[in-house]
Amino acid sequence: MAIPTPQAGSADIGVMGMGVMGSNLARNLARNGYKVAITNRTSAKTQKVAAKYASEGTFIPSEDVADFILSLEKPRVAIIMVKAGPATDACIDQFKQYMEEGDIIVDCGNSLFSDTRRREAELKAAGLHFVGAGVSGGEEGALLGPAIMPGGSKWAYDRLGPMFEKISAHVEGEPCCTHVGADGAGHFVKMVHNGIEYADMQVIGEAYDLLRRALGLTPAQVGEVFARWNEGDLDSYLMEITAEVLKQVDAETGKPLVDLIQDAAGQKGTGMWTVQTALDLAVPVTGIGEATFARGLSSAPEQRQAAQNFEGQAEPWQVKDREAFIEDVRQALFASKVVAYSQGFNEIQAAAKEYGWQIENGDMARIWRGGCIIRARFLNDITRAFEKDPELPLLIGDEYFYGKIQECLPAWRRIVAQAALHGAPAPVFSSSLSYYDGVRAKRLPAALIQGQRDFFGSHTYKRVDKEGTFHTLWAQQGRPEEQW
Ligand code: ATR
């Protein structure tokens, strides 16, 4: 049976897309006292949500987009929560037909920030506001309080922000939602958040792998170590759930579940976007990059099969002081994680400059403290670092983090060296240490690269001792240098 036409202007806000994320977001809004218009491409889902969760608040279901838009109070706020990509554009096209000047379309999907910029510009020309909002926290977050990263205009945020702040996670009384910046800034920050999440997961994975290889710990024992670490600097949602995953025993076989899961990591693409975008912006996000490539390597069956019998010529592990080794791994993990965050913030800073966004890094760390997957205690320290110096060029240069890295460095070096000696892959641990050593180097071999480039392509070079651009005539006798 078709849903009857709702009363015009009766809803505070609307959600299109009654998949898991969309329906949970709608329920969160309804539970917080908002009258929520809901609709879906196939209306059976709309009816189901309205009936099943009626006791949680006020849902105003619509059969189609026309009714849905008209059911919203003006200026209208309509959220799209569908599969990112063409489906988002299809929804926008439908919304446009029934919306009026000043209405707001909010895309809460995982859209690519450049799509958001394009959509925002197109809709602005039509007199509509478009807000790309990053929403993190998965299904549970959407229902119980996610971290929300809305971009778009300040005007749109004034209308939308109070609702989003109310339904977001709260930490120490503060909402995990703030206006990130204009047009695609929200989706950009969400993208980098996801990239950092990749690195965060990978460093935990590397620590787990080293503890198993070097000490022969069982998954459950590693889980206990992680539960202990979770009480200190490394206190985070990811550490907590990792401990749970490692302790899980398969009911059927009695074996650790993690040993029965295929070791081929999947991805939905946001880590890849973070790396691709970082390349465009020329920002080295080596931690995120290696974490993304590590997933790629794990999911390359042909290459892995071809290399199965490769000789490693690695020394066997012989750890004398097991507790000291565990502590070394913890420190290597912490330092590598700080580097990954530092690099992620550099990417946000570079994009802010490129696209003219006013992004407060400290606020980003603050809204990531709750609701989202990378929520962690040390985000408080990141917020403090950026509050002290909003222009901080490197998070690892902040007094607190610099001190921490200094504490961790000897252990970090030992672990990276041992991983290499004993044949254990630790791509993020080792690339993060290389980044640290690279960025602090007084001289880099980049000078030689410039010489090579000048030799084969006349790409020229600058000199340390005088102004100007130079080229050596490599093919000529005596190789004279000329100024360009
Ligand atoms: P889930 O969140 O449950 O994993 P999904 O398969 O990712 O769901 O789909 C999310 C939403 O995108 C659904 O509401 C889906 O509508 P249907 O229930 O009709 O499949 C919606 N969706 C996908 N493509 C769409 C399109 N082209 N136009 C409108 N909505 C679309």
PDB file of N, CA and C in Angstrom, residues 34-108:
ATOM      1  N   TYR A  34      13.737  15.173  17.187  1.00  0.00           N
ATOM      2  CA  TYR A  34      13.439  15.812  15.902  1.00  0.00           C
ATOM      3  C   TYR A  34      12.384  15.011  15.153  1.00  0.00           C
ATOM      4  N   LYS A  35      11.536  15.734  14.424  1.00  0.00           N
ATOM      5  CA  LYS A  35      10.543  15.064  13.565  1.00  0.00           C
ATOM      6  C   LYS A  35      11.250  14.772  12.246  1.00  0.00           C
ATOM      7  N   VAL A  36      11.398  13.493  11.942  1.00  0.00           N
ATOM      8  CA  VAL A  36      12.272  13.107  10.835  1.00  0.00           C
ATOM      9  C   VAL A  36      11.503  12.554   9.636  1.00  0.00           C
ATOM     10  N   ALA A  37      11.593  13.280   8.538  1.00  0.00           N
ATOM     11  CA  ALA A  37      11.010  12.777   7.283  1.00  0.00           C
ATOM     12  C   ALA A  37      11.927  11.668   6.774  1.00  0.00           C
ATOM     13  N   ILE A  38      11.347  10.589   6.300  1.00  0.00           N
ATOM     14  CA  ILE A  38      12.176   9.511   5.758  1.00  0.00           C
ATOM     15  C   ILE A  38      11.639   9.028   4.416  1.00  0.00           C
ATOM     16  N   THR A  39      12.556   8.631   3.570  1.00  0.00           N
ATOM     17  CA  THR A  39      12.151   8.022   2.300  1.00  0.00           C
ATOM     18  C   THR A  39      13.287   7.150   1.775  1.00  0.00           C
ATOM     19  N   ASN A  40      12.948   6.341   0.800  1.00  0.00           N
ATOM     20  CA  ASN A  40      13.923   5.422   0.218  1.00  0.00           C
ATOM     21  C   ASN A  40      13.519   5.164  -1.219  1.00  0.00           C
ATOM     22  N   ARG A  41      14.518   4.800  -2.039  1.00  0.00           N
ATOM     23  CA  ARG A  41      14.202   4.502  -3.447  1.00  0.00           C
ATOM     24  C   ARG A  41      13.081   3.460  -3.523  1.00  0.00           C
ATOM     25  N   THR A  42      13.221   2.392  -2.764  1.00  0.00           N
ATOM     26  CA  THR A  42      12.152   1.387  -2.697  1.00  0.00           C
ATOM     27  C   THR A  42      11.409   1.600  -1.381  1.00  0.00           C
ATOM     28  N   SER A  43      10.103   1.901  -1.478  1.00  0.00           N
ATOM     29  CA  SER A  43       9.410   2.419  -0.296  1.00  0.00           C
ATOM     30  C   SER A  43       9.107   1.378   0.775  1.00  0.00           C
ATOM     31  N   ALA A  44       9.266   0.093   0.448  1.00  0.00           N
ATOM     32  CA  ALA A  44       9.014  -0.928   1.478  1.00  0.00           C
ATOM     33  C   ALA A  44       9.917  -0.696   2.686  1.00  0.00           C
ATOM     34  N   LYS A  45      11.163  -0.295   2.415  1.00  0.00           N
ATOM     35  CA  LYS A  45      12.114  -0.061   3.516  1.00  0.00           C
ATOM     36  C   LYS A  45      11.667   1.117   4.376  1.00  0.00           C
ATOM     37  N   THR A  46      11.116   2.150   3.718  1.00  0.00           N
ATOM     38  CA  THR A  46      10.638   3.326   4.454  1.00  0.00           C
ATOM     39  C   THR A  46       9.536   2.908   5.415  1.00  0.00           C
ATOM     40  N   GLN A  47       8.612   2.125   4.905  1.00  0.00           N
ATOM     41  CA  GLN A  47       7.479   1.699   5.728  1.00  0.00           C
ATOM     42  C   GLN A  47       7.963   0.850   6.899  1.00  0.00           C
ATOM     43  N   LYS A  48       8.936   0.017   6.608  1.00  0.00           N
ATOM     44  CA  LYS A  48       9.449  -0.882   7.651  1.00  0.00           C
ATOM     45  C   LYS A  48      10.082  -0.076   8.797  1.00  0.00           C
ATOM     46  N   VAL A  49      10.909   0.910   8.422  1.00  0.00           N
ATOM     47  CA  VAL A  49      11.575   1.720   9.451  1.00  0.00           C
ATOM     48  C   VAL A  49      10.538   2.473  10.273  1.00  0.00           C
ATOM     49  N   ALA A  50       9.569   3.093   9.574  1.00  0.00           N
ATOM     50  CA  ALA A  50       8.549   3.893  10.279  1.00  0.00           C
ATOM     51  C   ALA A  50       7.762   3.022  11.252  1.00  0.00           C
ATOM     52  N   ALA A  51       7.471   1.785  10.852  1.00  0.00           N
ATOM     53  CA  ALA A  51       6.657   0.907  11.713  1.00  0.00           C
ATOM     54  C   ALA A  51       7.499   0.337  12.857  1.00  0.00           C
ATOM     55  N   LYS A  52       8.690  -0.138  12.506  1.00  0.00           N
ATOM     56  CA  LYS A  52       9.513  -0.844  13.495  1.00  0.00           C
ATOM     57  C   LYS A  52      10.015   0.068  14.622  1.00  0.00           C
ATOM     58  N   TYR A  53      10.318   1.318  14.285  1.00  0.00           N
ATOM     59  CA  TYR A  53      10.933   2.189  15.288  1.00  0.00           C
ATOM     60  C   TYR A  53      10.019   3.330  15.730  1.00  0.00           C
ATOM     61  N   ALA A  54       8.713   3.172  15.499  1.00  0.00           N
ATOM     62  CA  ALA A  54       7.756   4.246  15.819  1.00  0.00           C
ATOM     63  C   ALA A  54       7.861   4.684  17.277  1.00  0.00           C
ATOM     64  N   SER A  55       8.195   3.759  18.152  1.00  0.00           N
ATOM     65  CA  SER A  55       8.226   4.101  19.580  1.00  0.00           C
ATOM     66  C   SER A  55       9.424   4.988  19.934  1.00  0.00           C
ATOM     67  N   GLU A  56      10.396   5.110  19.014  1.00  0.00           N
ATOM     68  CA  GLU A  56      11.606   5.867  19.334  1.00  0.00           C
ATOM     69  C   GLU A  56      11.459   7.365  19.113  1.00  0.00           C
ATOM     70  N   GLY A  57      10.426   7.774  18.349  1.00  0.00           N
ATOM     71  CA  GLY A  57      10.265   9.199  18.056  1.00  0.00           C
ATOM     72  C   GLY A  57       9.312   9.385  16.896  1.00  0.00           C
ATOM     73  N   THR A  58       9.369  10.575  16.286  1.00  0.00           N
ATOM     74  CA  THR A  58       8.416  10.874  15.211  1.00  0.00           C
ATOM     75  C   THR A  58       9.063  10.701  13.836  1.00  0.00           C
ATOM     76  N   PHE A  59       8.570   9.734  13.093  1.00  0.00           N
ATOM     77  CA  PHE A  59       9.017   9.542  11.708  1.00  0.00           C
ATOM     78  C   PHE A  59       7.887   9.975  10.788  1.00  0.00           C
ATOM     79  N   ILE A  60       8.230  10.690   9.737  1.00  0.00           N
ATOM     80  CA  ILE A  60       7.227  11.116   8.767  1.00  0.00           C
ATOM     81  C   ILE A  60       7.609  10.489   7.424  1.00  0.00           C
ATOM     82  N   PRO A  61       7.067   9.319   7.134  1.00  0.00           N
ATOM     83  CA  PRO A  61       7.471   8.610   5.913  1.00  0.00           C
ATOM     84  C   PRO A  61       6.840   9.200   4.661  1.00  0.00           C
ATOM     85  N   SER A  62       7.565   9.090   3.557  1.00  0.00           N
ATOM     86  CA  SER A  62       7.040   9.525   2.260  1.00  0.00           C
ATOM     87  C   SER A  62       7.246   8.431   1.232  1.00  0.00           C
ATOM     88  N   GLU A  63       6.309   8.365   0.327  1.00  0.00           N
ATOM     89  CA  GLU A  63       6.362   7.369  -0.749  1.00  0.00           C
ATOM     90  C   GLU A  63       7.453   7.722  -1.764  1.00  0.00           C
ATOM     91  N   ASP A  64       7.537   9.042  -2.044  1.00  0.00           N
ATOM     92  CA  ASP A  64       8.504   9.461  -3.069  1.00  0.00           C
ATOM     93  C   ASP A  64       9.210  10.757  -2.668  1.00  0.00           C
ATOM     94  N   VAL A  65      10.155  11.153  -3.501  1.00  0.00           N
ATOM     95  CA  VAL A  65      10.975  12.326  -3.194  1.00  0.00           C
ATOM     96  C   VAL A  65      10.137  13.604  -3.149  1.00  0.00           C
ATOM     97  N   ALA A  66       9.149  13.730  -4.022  1.00  0.00           N
ATOM     98  CA  ALA A  66       8.314  14.942  -4.041  1.00  0.00           C
ATOM     99  C   ALA A  66       7.646  15.136  -2.680  1.00  0.00           C
ATOM    100  N   ASP A  67       7.010  14.103  -2.180  1.00  0.00           N
ATOM    101  CA  ASP A  67       6.349  14.190  -0.869  1.00  0.00           C
ATOM    102  C   ASP A  67       7.368  14.437   0.238  1.00  0.00           C
ATOM    103  N   PHE A  68       8.490  13.760   0.125  1.00  0.00           N
ATOM    104  CA  PHE A  68       9.555  13.853   1.138  1.00  0.00           C
ATOM    105  C   PHE A  68      10.025  15.308   1.283  1.00  0.00           C
ATOM    106  N   ILE A  69      10.338  15.923   0.163  1.00  0.00           N
ATOM    107  CA  ILE A  69      10.851  17.299   0.205  1.00  0.00           C
ATOM    108  C   ILE A  69       9.770  18.243   0.733  1.00  0.00           C
ATOM    109  N   LEU A  70       8.536  18.049   0.269  1.00  0.00           N
ATOM    110  CA  LEU A  70       7.471  18.958   0.698  1.00  0.00           C
ATOM    111  C   LEU A  70       7.128  18.777   2.178  1.00  0.00           C
ATOM    112  N   SER A  71       7.465  17.645   2.735  1.00  0.00           N
ATOM    113  CA  SER A  71       7.158  17.420   4.162  1.00  0.00           C
ATOM    114  C   SER A  71       8.127  18.158   5.092  1.00  0.00           C
ATOM    115  N   LEU A  72       9.187  18.756   4.507  1.00  0.00           N
ATOM    116  CA  LEU A  72      10.207  19.410   5.334  1.00  0.00           C
ATOM    117  C   LEU A  72       9.891  20.874   5.603  1.00  0.00           C
ATOM    118  N   GLU A  73      10.172  21.290   6.823  1.00  0.00           N
ATOM    119  CA  GLU A  73       9.997  22.695   7.186  1.00  0.00           C
ATOM    120  C   GLU A  73      11.080  23.527   6.498  1.00  0.00           C
ATOM    121  N   LYS A  74      10.713  24.777   6.074  1.00  0.00           N
ATOM    122  CA  LYS A  74      11.676  25.609   5.342  1.00  0.00           C
ATOM    123  C   LYS A  74      12.540  26.436   6.291  1.00  0.00           C
ATOM    124  N   PRO A  75      13.763  26.807   5.977  1.00  0.00           N
ATOM    125  CA  PRO A  75      14.500  26.232   4.853  1.00  0.00           C
ATOM    126  C   PRO A  75      14.753  24.744   5.105  1.00  0.00           C
ATOM    127  N   ARG A  76      14.529  23.971   4.089  1.00  0.00           N
ATOM    128  CA  ARG A  76      14.536  22.517   4.230  1.00  0.00           C
ATOM    129  C   ARG A  76      15.950  21.953   4.400  1.00  0.00           C
ATOM    130  N   VAL A  77      16.039  20.935   5.232  1.00  0.00           N
ATOM    131  CA  VAL A  77      17.311  20.226   5.386  1.00  0.00           C
ATOM    132  C   VAL A  77      17.068  18.764   5.043  1.00  0.00           C
ATOM    133  N   ALA A  78      17.625  18.325   3.925  1.00  0.00           N
ATOM    134  CA  ALA A  78      17.415  16.939   3.484  1.00  0.00           C
ATOM    135  C   ALA A  78      18.752  16.221   3.398  1.00  0.00           C
ATOM    136  N   ILE A  79      18.865  15.151   4.175  1.00  0.00           N
ATOM    137  CA  ILE A  79      20.110  14.365   4.197  1.00  0.00           C
ATOM    138  C   ILE A  79      20.034  13.233   3.169  1.00  0.00           C
ATOM    139  N   ILE A  80      21.124  13.058   2.456  1.00  0.00           N
ATOM    140  CA  ILE A  80      21.234  11.903   1.555  1.00  0.00           C
ATOM    141  C   ILE A  80      22.181  10.905   2.207  1.00  0.00           C
ATOM    142  N   MET A  81      21.707   9.680   2.386  1.00  0.00           N
ATOM    143  CA  MET A  81      22.582   8.655   2.962  1.00  0.00           C
ATOM    144  C   MET A  81      22.464   7.411   2.091  1.00  0.00           C
ATOM    145  N   VAL A  82      23.050   7.514   0.901  1.00  0.00           N
ATOM    146  CA  VAL A  82      23.006   6.387  -0.041  1.00  0.00           C
ATOM    147  C   VAL A  82      24.439   6.024  -0.418  1.00  0.00           C
ATOM    148  N   LYS A  83      24.556   4.990  -1.188  1.00  0.00           N
ATOM    149  CA  LYS A  83      25.871   4.552  -1.654  1.00  0.00           C
ATOM    150  C   LYS A  83      26.529   5.702  -2.427  1.00  0.00           C
ATOM    151  N   ALA A  84      27.743   6.090  -2.001  1.00  0.00           N
ATOM    152  CA  ALA A  84      28.410   7.240  -2.617  1.00  0.00           C
ATOM    153  C   ALA A  84      28.662   7.000  -4.101  1.00  0.00           C
ATOM    154  N   GLY A  85      28.534   8.040  -4.890  1.00  0.00           N
ATOM    155  CA  GLY A  85      28.781   7.940  -6.334  1.00  0.00           C
ATOM    156  C   GLY A  85      27.550   8.369  -7.113  1.00  0.00           C
ATOM    157  N   PRO A  86      27.244   7.664  -8.186  1.00  0.00           N
ATOM    158  CA  PRO A  86      26.113   8.067  -9.038  1.00  0.00           C
ATOM    159  C   PRO A  86      24.786   8.135  -8.280  1.00  0.00           C
ATOM    160  N   ALA A  87      24.621   7.287  -7.248  1.00  0.00           N
ATOM    161  CA  ALA A  87      23.363   7.315  -6.488  1.00  0.00           C
ATOM    162  C   ALA A  87      23.173   8.670  -5.812  1.00  0.00           C
ATOM    163  N   THR A  88      24.276   9.260  -5.351  1.00  0.00           N
ATOM    164  CA  THR A  88      24.205  10.569  -4.698  1.00  0.00           C
ATOM    165  C   THR A  88      23.754  11.619  -5.713  1.00  0.00           C
ATOM    166  N   ASP A  89      24.349  11.576  -6.905  1.00  0.00           N
ATOM    167  CA  ASP A  89      23.950  12.543  -7.944  1.00  0.00           C
ATOM    168  C   ASP A  89      22.484  12.348  -8.337  1.00  0.00           C
ATOM    169  N   ALA A  90      22.046  11.084  -8.387  1.00  0.00           N
ATOM    170  CA  ALA A  90      20.650  10.807  -8.749  1.00  0.00           C
ATOM    171  C   ALA A  90      19.713  11.417  -7.711  1.00  0.00           C
ATOM    172  N   CYS A  91      20.060  11.297  -6.438  1.00  0.00           N
ATOM    173  CA  CYS A  91      19.219  11.870  -5.376  1.00  0.00           C
ATOM    174  C   CYS A  91      19.196  13.394  -5.473  1.00  0.00           C
ATOM    175  N   ILE A  92      20.385  13.977  -5.680  1.00  0.00           N
ATOM    176  CA  ILE A  92      20.459  15.443  -5.776  1.00  0.00           C
ATOM    177  C   ILE A  92      19.564  15.936  -6.916  1.00  0.00           C
ATOM    178  N   ASP A  93      19.641  15.262  -8.058  1.00  0.00           N
ATOM    179  CA  ASP A  93      18.832  15.672  -9.218  1.00  0.00           C
ATOM    180  C   ASP A  93      17.341  15.647  -8.887  1.00  0.00           C
ATOM    181  N   GLN A  94      16.945  14.633  -8.138  1.00  0.00           N
ATOM    182  CA  GLN A  94      15.527  14.563  -7.755  1.00  0.00           C
ATOM    183  C   GLN A  94      15.177  15.655  -6.751  1.00  0.00           C
ATOM    184  N   PHE A  95      16.018  15.859  -5.763  1.00  0.00           N
ATOM    185  CA  PHE A  95      15.745  16.875  -4.730  1.00  0.00           C
ATOM    186  C   PHE A  95      15.572  18.259  -5.370  1.00  0.00           C
ATOM    187  N   LYS A  96      16.462  18.525  -6.319  1.00  0.00           N
ATOM    188  CA  LYS A  96      16.500  19.863  -6.953  1.00  0.00           C
ATOM    189  C   LYS A  96      15.158  20.263  -7.537  1.00  0.00           C
ATOM    190  N   GLN A  97      14.464  19.233  -8.054  1.00  0.00           N
ATOM    191  CA  GLN A  97      13.182  19.531  -8.721  1.00  0.00           C
ATOM    192  C   GLN A  97      12.148  20.126  -7.770  1.00  0.00           C
ATOM    193  N   TYR A  98      12.250  19.797  -6.491  1.00  0.00           N
ATOM    194  CA  TYR A  98      11.205  20.214  -5.544  1.00  0.00           C
ATOM    195  C   TYR A  98      11.681  21.221  -4.509  1.00  0.00           C
ATOM    196  N   MET A  99      12.982  21.514  -4.529  1.00  0.00           N
ATOM    197  CA  MET A  99      13.510  22.426  -3.510  1.00  0.00           C
ATOM    198  C   MET A  99      13.421  23.875  -3.951  1.00  0.00           C
ATOM    199  N   GLU A 100      13.541  24.772  -2.968  1.00  0.00           N
ATOM    200  CA  GLU A 100      13.512  26.212  -3.239  1.00  0.00           C
ATOM    201  C   GLU A 100      14.790  26.847  -2.748  1.00  0.00           C
ATOM    202  N   GLU A 101      15.014  28.091  -3.201  1.00  0.00           N
ATOM    203  CA  GLU A 101      16.220  28.817  -2.827  1.00  0.00           C
ATOM    204  C   GLU A 101      16.417  28.797  -1.303  1.00  0.00           C
ATOM    205  N   GLY A 102      17.621  28.537  -0.876  1.00  0.00           N
ATOM    206  CA  GLY A 102      17.930  28.545   0.558  1.00  0.00           C
ATOM    207  C   GLY A 102      17.829  27.177   1.208  1.00  0.00           C
ATOM    208  N   ASP A 103      17.244  26.218   0.512  1.00  0.00           N
ATOM    209  CA  ASP A 103      17.162  24.864   1.073  1.00  0.00           C
ATOM    210  C   ASP A 103      18.552  24.222   1.095  1.00  0.00           C
ATOM    211  N   ILE A 104      18.672  23.222   1.961  1.00  0.00           N
ATOM    212  CA  ILE A 104      19.995  22.618   2.180  1.00  0.00           C
ATOM    213  C   ILE A 104      19.972  21.113   1.901  1.00  0.00           C
ATOM    214  N   ILE A 105      20.870  20.675   1.042  1.00  0.00           N
ATOM    215  CA  ILE A 105      21.046  19.233   0.818  1.00  0.00           C
ATOM    216  C   ILE A 105      22.322  18.819   1.542  1.00  0.00           C
ATOM    217  N   VAL A 106      22.218  17.762   2.326  1.00  0.00           N
ATOM    218  CA  VAL A 106      23.377  17.293   3.090  1.00  0.00           C
ATOM    219  C   VAL A 106      23.734  15.884   2.632  1.00  0.00           C
ATOM    220  N   ASP A 107      24.969  15.703   2.201  1.00  0.00           N
ATOM    221  CA  ASP A 107      25.410  14.361   1.796  1.00  0.00           C
ATOM    222  C   ASP A 107      26.244  13.773   2.933  1.00  0.00           C
ATOM    223  N   CYS A 108      25.674  12.790   3.608  1.00  0.00           N
ATOM    224  CA  CYS A 108      26.376  12.152   4.727  1.00  0.00           C
ATOM    225  C   CYS A 108      27.108  10.883   4.297  1.00  0.00           C
TER     226      CYS A 108
END
